[in-house]
CSV table of N, CA, C and O in Angstrom, one decimal:
chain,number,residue,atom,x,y,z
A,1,UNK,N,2.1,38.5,9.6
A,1,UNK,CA,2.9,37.7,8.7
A,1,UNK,C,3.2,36.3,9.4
A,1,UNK,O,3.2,35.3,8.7
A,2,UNK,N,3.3,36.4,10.7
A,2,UNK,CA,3.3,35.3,11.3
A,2,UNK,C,2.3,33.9,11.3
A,2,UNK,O,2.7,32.7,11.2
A,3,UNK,N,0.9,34.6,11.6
A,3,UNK,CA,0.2,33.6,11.3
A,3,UNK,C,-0.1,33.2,9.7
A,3,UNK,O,-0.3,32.1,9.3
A,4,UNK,N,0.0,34.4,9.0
A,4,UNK,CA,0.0,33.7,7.6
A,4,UNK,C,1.3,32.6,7.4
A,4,UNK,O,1.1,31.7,6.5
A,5,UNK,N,2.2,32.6,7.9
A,5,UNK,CA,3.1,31.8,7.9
A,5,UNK,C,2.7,30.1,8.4
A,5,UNK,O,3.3,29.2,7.8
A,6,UNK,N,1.8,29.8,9.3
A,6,UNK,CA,1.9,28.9,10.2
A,6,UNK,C,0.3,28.7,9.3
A,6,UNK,O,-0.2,27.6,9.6
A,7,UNK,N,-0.3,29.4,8.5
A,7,UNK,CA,-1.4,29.3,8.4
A,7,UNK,C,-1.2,28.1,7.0
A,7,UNK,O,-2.0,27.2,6.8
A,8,UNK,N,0.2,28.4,6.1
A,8,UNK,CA,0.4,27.8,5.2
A,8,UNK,C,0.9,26.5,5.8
A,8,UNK,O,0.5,25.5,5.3
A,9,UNK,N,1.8,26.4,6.7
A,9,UNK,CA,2.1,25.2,7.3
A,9,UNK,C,1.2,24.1,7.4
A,9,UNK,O,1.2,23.0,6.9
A,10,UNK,N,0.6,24.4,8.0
A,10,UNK,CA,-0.7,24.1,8.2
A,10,UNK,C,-1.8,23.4,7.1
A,10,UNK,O,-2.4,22.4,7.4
A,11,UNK,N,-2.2,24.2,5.7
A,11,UNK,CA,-2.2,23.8,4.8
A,11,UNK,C,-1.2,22.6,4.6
A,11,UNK,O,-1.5,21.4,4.9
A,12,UNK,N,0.1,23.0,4.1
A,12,UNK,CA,1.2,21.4,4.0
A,12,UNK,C,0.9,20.4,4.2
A,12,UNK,O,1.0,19.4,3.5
A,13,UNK,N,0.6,20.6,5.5
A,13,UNK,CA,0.4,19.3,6.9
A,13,UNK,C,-1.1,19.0,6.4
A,13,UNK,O,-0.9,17.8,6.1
A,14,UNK,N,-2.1,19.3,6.1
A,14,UNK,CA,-3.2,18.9,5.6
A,14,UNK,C,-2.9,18.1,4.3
A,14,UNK,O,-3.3,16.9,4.1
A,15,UNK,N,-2.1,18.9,3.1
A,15,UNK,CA,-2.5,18.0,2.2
A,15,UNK,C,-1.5,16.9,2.2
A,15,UNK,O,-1.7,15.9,1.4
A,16,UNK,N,-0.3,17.1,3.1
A,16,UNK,CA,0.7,15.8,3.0
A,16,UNK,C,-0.3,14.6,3.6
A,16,UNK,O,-0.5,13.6,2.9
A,17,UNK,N,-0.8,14.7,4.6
A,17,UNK,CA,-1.9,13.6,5.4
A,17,UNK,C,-2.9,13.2,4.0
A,17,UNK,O,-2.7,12.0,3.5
A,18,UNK,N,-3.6,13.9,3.5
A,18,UNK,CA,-4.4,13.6,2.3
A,18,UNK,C,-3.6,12.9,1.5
A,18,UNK,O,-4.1,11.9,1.0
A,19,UNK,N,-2.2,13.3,1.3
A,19,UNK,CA,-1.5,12.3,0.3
A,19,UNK,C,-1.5,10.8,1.1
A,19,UNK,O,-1.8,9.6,0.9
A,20,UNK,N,-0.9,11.4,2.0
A,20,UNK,CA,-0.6,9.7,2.8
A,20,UNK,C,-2.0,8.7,3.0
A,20,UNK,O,-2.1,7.5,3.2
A,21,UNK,N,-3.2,9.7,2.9
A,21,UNK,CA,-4.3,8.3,3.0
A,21,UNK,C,-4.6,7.9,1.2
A,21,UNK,O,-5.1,6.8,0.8
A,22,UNK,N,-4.3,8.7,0.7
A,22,UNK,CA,-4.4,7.7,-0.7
A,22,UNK,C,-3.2,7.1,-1.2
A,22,UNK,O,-3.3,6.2,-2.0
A,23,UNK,N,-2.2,7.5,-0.7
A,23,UNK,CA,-1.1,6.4,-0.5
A,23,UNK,C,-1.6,4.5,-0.1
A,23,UNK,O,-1.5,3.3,-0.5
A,24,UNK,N,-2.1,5.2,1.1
A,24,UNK,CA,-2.4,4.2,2.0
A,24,UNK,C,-3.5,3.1,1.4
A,24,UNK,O,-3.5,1.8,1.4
A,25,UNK,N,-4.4,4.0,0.9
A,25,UNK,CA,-5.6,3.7,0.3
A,25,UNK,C,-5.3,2.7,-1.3
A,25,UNK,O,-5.9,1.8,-1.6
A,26,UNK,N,-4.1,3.4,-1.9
A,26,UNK,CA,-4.1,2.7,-3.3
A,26,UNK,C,-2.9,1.6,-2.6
A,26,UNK,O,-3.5,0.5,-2.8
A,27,UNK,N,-2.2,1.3,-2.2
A,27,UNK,CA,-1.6,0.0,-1.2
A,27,UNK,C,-2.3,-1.1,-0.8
A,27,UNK,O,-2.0,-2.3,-1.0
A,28,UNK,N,-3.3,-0.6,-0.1
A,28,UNK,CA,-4.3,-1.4,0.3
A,28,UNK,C,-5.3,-2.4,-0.8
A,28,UNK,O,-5.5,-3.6,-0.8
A,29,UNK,N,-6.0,-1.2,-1.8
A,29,UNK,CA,-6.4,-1.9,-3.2
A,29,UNK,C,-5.3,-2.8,-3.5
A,29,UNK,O,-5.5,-4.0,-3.5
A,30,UNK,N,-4.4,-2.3,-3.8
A,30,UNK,CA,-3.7,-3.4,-5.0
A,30,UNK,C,-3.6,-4.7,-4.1
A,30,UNK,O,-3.8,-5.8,-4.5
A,31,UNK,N,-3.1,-4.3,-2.7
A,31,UNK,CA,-3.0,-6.1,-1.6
A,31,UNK,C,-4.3,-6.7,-2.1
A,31,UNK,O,-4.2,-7.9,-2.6
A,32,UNK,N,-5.2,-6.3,-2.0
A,32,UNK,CA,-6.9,-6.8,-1.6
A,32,UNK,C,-7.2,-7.5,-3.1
A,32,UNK,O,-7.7,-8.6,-3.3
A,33,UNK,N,-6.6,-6.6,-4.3
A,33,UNK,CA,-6.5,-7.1,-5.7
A,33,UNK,C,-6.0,-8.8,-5.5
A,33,UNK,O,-6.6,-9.8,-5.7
A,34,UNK,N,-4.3,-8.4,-5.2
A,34,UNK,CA,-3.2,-9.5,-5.3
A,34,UNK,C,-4.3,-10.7,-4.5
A,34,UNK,O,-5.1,-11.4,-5.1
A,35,UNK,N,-4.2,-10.7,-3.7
A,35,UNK,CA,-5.3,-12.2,-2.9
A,35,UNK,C,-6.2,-12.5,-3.2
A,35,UNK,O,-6.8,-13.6,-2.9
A,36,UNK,N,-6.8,-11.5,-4.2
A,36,UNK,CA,-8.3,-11.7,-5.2
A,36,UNK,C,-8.1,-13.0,-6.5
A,36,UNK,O,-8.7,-13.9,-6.9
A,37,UNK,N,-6.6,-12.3,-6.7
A,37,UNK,CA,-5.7,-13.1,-8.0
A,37,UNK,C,-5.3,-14.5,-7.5
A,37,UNK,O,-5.4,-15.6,-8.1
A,38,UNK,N,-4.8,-14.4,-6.5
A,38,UNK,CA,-4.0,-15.8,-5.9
A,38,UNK,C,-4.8,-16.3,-5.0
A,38,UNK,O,-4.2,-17.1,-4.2
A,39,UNK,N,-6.3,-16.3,-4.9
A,39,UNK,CA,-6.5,-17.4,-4.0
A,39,UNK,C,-7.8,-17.9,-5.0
A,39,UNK,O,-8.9,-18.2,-4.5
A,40,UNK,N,-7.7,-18.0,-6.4
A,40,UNK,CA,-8.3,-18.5,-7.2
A,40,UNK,C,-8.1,-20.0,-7.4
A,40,UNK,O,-7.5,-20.1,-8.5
A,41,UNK,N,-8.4,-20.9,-6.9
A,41,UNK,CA,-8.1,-22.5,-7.5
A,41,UNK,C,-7.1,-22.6,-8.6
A,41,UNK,O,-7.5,-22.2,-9.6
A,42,UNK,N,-5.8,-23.1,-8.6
A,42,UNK,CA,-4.7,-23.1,-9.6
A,42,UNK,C,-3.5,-22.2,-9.6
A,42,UNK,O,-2.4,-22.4,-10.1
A,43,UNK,N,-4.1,-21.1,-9.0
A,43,UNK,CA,-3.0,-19.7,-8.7
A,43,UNK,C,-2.5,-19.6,-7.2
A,43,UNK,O,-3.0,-20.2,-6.2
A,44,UNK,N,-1.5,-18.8,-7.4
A,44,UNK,CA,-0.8,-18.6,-6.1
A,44,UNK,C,-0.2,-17.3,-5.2
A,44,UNK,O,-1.0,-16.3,-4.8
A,45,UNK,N,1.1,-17.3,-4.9
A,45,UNK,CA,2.0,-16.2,-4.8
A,45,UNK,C,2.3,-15.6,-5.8
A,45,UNK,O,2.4,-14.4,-5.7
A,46,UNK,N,2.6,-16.2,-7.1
A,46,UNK,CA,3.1,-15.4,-8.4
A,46,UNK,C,2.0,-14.7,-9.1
A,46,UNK,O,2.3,-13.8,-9.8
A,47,UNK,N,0.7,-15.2,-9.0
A,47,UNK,CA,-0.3,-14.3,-9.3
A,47,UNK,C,-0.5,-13.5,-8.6
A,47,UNK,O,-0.3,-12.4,-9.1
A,48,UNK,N,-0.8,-13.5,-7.5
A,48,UNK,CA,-0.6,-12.3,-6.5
A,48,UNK,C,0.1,-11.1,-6.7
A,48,UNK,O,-0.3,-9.9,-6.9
A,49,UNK,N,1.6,-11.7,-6.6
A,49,UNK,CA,2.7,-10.6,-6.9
A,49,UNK,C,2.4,-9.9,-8.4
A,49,UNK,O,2.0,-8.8,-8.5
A,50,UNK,N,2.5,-10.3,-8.8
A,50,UNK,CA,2.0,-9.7,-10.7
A,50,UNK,C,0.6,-8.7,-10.2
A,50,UNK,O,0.6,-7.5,-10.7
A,51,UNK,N,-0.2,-9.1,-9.6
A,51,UNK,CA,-1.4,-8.4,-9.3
A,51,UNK,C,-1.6,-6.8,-8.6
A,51,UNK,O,-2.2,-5.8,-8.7
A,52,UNK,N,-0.7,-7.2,-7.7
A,52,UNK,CA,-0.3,-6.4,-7.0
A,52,UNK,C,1.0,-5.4,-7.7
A,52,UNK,O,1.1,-4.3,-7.3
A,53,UNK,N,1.9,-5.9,-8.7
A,53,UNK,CA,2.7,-4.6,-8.9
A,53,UNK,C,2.2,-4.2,-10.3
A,53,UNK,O,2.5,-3.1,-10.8
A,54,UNK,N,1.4,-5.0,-10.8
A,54,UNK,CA,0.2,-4.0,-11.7
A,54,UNK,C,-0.3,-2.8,-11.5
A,54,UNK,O,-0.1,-1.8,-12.1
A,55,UNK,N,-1.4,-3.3,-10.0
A,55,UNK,CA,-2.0,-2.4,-9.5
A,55,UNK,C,-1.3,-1.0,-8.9
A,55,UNK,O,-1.8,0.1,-8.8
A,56,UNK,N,0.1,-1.3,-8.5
A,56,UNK,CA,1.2,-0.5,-7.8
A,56,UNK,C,1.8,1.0,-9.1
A,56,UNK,O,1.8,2.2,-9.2
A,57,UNK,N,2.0,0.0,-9.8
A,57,UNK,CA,2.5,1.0,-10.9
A,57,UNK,C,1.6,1.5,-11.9
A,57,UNK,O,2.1,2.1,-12.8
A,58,UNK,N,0.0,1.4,-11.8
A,58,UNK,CA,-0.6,2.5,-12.1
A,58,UNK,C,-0.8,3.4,-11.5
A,58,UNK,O,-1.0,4.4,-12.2
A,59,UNK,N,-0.9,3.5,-10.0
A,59,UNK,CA,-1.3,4.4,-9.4
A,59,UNK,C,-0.8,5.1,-8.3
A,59,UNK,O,-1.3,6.1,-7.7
A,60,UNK,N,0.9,4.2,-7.8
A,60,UNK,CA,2.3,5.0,-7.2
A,60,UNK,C,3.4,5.4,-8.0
A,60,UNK,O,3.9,4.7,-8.9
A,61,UNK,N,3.8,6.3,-7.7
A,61,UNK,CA,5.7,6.0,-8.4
A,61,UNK,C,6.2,7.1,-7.5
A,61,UNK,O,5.5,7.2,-6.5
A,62,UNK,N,7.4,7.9,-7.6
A,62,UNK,CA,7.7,9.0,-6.8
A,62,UNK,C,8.8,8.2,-5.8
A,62,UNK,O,9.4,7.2,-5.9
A,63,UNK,N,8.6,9.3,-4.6
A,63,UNK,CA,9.6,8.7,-3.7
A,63,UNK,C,9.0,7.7,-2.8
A,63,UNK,O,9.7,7.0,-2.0
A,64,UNK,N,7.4,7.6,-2.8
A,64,UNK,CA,6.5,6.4,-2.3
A,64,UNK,C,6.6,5.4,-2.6
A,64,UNK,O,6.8,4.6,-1.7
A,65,UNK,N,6.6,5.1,-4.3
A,65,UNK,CA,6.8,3.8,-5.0
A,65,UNK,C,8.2,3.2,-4.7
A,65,UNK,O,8.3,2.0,-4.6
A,66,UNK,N,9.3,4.0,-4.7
A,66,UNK,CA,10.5,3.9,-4.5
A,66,UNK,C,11.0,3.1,-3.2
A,66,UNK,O,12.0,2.4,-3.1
A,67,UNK,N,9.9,3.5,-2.1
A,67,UNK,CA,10.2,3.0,-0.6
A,67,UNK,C,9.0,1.9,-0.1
A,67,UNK,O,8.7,1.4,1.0
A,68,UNK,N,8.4,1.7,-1.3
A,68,UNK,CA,7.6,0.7,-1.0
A,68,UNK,C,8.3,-0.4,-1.4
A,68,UNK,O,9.1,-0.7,-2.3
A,69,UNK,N,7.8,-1.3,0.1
A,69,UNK,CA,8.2,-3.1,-0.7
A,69,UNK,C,6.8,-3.9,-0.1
A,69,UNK,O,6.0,-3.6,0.7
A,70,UNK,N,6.7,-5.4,-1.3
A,70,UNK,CA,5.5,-5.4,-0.7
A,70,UNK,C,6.0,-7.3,-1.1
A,70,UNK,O,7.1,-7.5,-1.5
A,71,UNK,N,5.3,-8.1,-0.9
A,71,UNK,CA,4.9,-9.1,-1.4
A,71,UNK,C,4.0,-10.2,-1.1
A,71,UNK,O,3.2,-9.8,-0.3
A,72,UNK,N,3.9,-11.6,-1.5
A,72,UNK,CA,2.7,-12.4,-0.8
A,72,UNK,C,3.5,-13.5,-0.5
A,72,UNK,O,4.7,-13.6,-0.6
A,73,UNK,N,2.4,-14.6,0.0
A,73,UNK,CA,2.8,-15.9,0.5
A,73,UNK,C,1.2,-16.7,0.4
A,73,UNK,O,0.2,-16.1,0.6
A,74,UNK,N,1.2,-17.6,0.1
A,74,UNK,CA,0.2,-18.7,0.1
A,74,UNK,C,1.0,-19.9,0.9
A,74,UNK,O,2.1,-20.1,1.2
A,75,UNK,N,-0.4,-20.9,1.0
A,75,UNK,CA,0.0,-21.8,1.8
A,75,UNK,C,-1.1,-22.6,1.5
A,75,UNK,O,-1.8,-21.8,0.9
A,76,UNK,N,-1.7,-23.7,1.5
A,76,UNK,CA,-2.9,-24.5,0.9
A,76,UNK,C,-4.4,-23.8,2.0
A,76,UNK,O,-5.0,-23.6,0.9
A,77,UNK,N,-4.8,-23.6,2.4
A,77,UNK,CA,-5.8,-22.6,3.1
A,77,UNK,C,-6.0,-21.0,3.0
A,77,UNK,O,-7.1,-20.6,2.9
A,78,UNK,N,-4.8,-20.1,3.1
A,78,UNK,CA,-5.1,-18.8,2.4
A,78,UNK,C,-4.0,-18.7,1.8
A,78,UNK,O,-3.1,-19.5,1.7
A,79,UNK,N,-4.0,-17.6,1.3
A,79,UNK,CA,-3.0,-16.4,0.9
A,79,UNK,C,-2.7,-15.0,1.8
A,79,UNK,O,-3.4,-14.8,2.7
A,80,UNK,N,-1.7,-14.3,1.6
A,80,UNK,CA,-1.7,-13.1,2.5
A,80,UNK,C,-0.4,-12.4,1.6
A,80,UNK,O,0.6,-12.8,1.1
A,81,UNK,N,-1.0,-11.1,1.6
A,81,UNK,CA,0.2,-10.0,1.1
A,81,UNK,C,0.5,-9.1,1.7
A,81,UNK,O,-0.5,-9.1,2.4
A,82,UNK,N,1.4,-8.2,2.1
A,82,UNK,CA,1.7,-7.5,3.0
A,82,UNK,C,2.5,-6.4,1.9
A,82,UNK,O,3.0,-6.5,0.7
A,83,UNK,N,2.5,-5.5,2.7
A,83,UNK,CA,3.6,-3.7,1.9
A,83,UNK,C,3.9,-3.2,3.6
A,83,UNK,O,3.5,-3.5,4.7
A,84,UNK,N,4.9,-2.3,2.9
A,84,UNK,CA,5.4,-1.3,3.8
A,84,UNK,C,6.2,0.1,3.0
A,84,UNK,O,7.2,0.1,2.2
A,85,UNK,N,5.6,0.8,3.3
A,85,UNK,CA,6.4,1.9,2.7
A,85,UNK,C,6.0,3.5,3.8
A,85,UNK,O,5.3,3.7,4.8
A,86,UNK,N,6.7,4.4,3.1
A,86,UNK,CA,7.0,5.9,3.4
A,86,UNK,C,6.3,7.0,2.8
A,86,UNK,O,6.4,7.0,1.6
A,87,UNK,N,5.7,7.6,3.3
A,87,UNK,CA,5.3,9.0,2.8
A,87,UNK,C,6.1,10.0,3.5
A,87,UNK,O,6.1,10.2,4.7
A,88,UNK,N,7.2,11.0,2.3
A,88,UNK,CA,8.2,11.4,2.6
A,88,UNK,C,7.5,13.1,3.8
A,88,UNK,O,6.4,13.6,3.7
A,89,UNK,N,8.2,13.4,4.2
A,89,UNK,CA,8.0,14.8,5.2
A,89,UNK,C,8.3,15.8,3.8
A,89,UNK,O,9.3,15.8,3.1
A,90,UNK,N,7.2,16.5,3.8
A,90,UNK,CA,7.3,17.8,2.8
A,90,UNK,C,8.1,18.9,3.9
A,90,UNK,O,8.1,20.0,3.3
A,91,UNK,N,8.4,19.0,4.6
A,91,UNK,CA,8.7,20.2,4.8
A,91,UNK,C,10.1,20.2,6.1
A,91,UNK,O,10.0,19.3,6.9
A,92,UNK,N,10.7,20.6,6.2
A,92,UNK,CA,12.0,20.4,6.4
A,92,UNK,C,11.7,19.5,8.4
A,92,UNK,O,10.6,19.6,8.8
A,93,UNK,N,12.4,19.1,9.0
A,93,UNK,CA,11.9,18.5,10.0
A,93,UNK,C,10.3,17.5,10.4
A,93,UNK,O,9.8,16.9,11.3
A,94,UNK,N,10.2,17.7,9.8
A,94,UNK,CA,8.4,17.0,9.3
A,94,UNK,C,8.5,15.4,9.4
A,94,UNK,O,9.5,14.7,9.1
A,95,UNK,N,7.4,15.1,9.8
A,95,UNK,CA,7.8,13.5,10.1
A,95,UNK,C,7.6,12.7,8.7
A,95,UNK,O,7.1,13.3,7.8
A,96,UNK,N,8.1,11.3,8.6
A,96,UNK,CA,7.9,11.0,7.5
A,96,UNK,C,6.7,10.3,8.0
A,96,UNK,O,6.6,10.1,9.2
A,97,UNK,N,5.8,9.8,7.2
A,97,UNK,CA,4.6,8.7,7.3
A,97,UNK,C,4.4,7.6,7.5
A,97,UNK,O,3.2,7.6,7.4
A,98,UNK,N,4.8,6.6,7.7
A,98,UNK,CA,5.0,4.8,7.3
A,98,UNK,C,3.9,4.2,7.5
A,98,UNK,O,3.1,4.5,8.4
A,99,UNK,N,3.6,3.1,6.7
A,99,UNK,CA,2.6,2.4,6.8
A,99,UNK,C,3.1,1.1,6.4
A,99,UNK,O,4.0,0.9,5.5
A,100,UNK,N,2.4,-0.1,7.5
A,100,UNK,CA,2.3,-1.1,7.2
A,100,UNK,C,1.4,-2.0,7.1
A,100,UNK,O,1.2,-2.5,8.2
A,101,UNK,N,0.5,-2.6,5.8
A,101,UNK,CA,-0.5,-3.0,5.8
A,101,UNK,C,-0.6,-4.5,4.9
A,101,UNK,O,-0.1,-4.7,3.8
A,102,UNK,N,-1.3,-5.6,5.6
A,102,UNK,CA,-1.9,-6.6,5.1
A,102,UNK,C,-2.8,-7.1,4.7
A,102,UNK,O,-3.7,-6.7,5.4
A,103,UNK,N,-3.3,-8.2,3.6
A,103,UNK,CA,-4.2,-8.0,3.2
A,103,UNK,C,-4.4,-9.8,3.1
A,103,UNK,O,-3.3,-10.2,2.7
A,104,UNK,N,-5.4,-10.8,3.4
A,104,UNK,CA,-5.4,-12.1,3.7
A,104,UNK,C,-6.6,-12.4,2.5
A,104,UNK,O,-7.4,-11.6,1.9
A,105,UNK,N,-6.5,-13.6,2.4
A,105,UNK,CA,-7.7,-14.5,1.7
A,105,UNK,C,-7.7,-15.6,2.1
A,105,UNK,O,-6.7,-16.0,2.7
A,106,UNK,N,-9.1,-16.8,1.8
A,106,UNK,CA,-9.2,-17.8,2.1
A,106,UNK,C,-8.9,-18.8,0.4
A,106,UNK,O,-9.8,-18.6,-0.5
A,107,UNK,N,-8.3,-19.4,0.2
A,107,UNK,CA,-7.8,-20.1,-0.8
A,107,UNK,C,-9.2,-21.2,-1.7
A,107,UNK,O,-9.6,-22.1,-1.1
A,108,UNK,N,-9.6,-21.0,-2.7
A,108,UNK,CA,-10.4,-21.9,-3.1
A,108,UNK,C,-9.9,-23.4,-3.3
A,108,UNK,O,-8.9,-23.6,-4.0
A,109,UNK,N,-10.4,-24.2,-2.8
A,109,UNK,CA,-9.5,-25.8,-2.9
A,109,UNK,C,-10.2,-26.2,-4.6
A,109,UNK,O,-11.1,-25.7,-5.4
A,110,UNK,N,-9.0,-27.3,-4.7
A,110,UNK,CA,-9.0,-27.5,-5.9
A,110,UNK,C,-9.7,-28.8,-6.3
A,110,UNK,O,-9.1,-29.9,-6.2
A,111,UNK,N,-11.2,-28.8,-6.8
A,111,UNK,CA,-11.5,-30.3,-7.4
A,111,UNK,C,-10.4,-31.2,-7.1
A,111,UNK,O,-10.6,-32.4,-7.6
């Protein structure tokens, strides 16, 4: 009974990690999107941001989407977006997850 016990734990702990790399994974897209959007000649931070909580809200919500914050910054040579959020502990004492990830571009100059 015991190891069946630790055998499911175990399980948990596997698929909470699988959650947290496509957590991680769809965060990362939508950054890499947003700087795709904002370093277009004429666009900026606010395309970015729009790009990125597009990308966010098709494919987080929960207590992830909830503890995610994210946003961009441009400057006349790149752009850069940044998140940070939580993948909550499924199981009582269980660590939570955190990730902080950035995502840069090189800005197209403008005619």
């Amino acid at each position: 009974m015991l190891a069946a016990a630790l055998a499911m734990l175990m399980v948990v702990g596997l698929v909470q990690l699988i959650a947290y790399q496509y957590a991680r994974g769809a965060v990362m897209a939508a950054l890499e999107r947003g700087v795709r959007a904002g370093s277009i000649a004429g666009t900026g931070a606010e395309e970015c941001d729009a790009a990125v909580a597009d990308s966010l809200n098709d494919v987080l919500g929960g207590q992830v989407g909830e503890s995610l914050s994210y946003g961009c910054h441009a400057d006349r040579e790149a752009i850069a977006a940044w998140a940070t959020g939580t993948v909550p502990a499924w199981t009582v004492g269980g660590p939570h997850m955190m990730f902080d990830l950035e995502a840069t571009a090189q800005r197209e100059l403008e005619p």
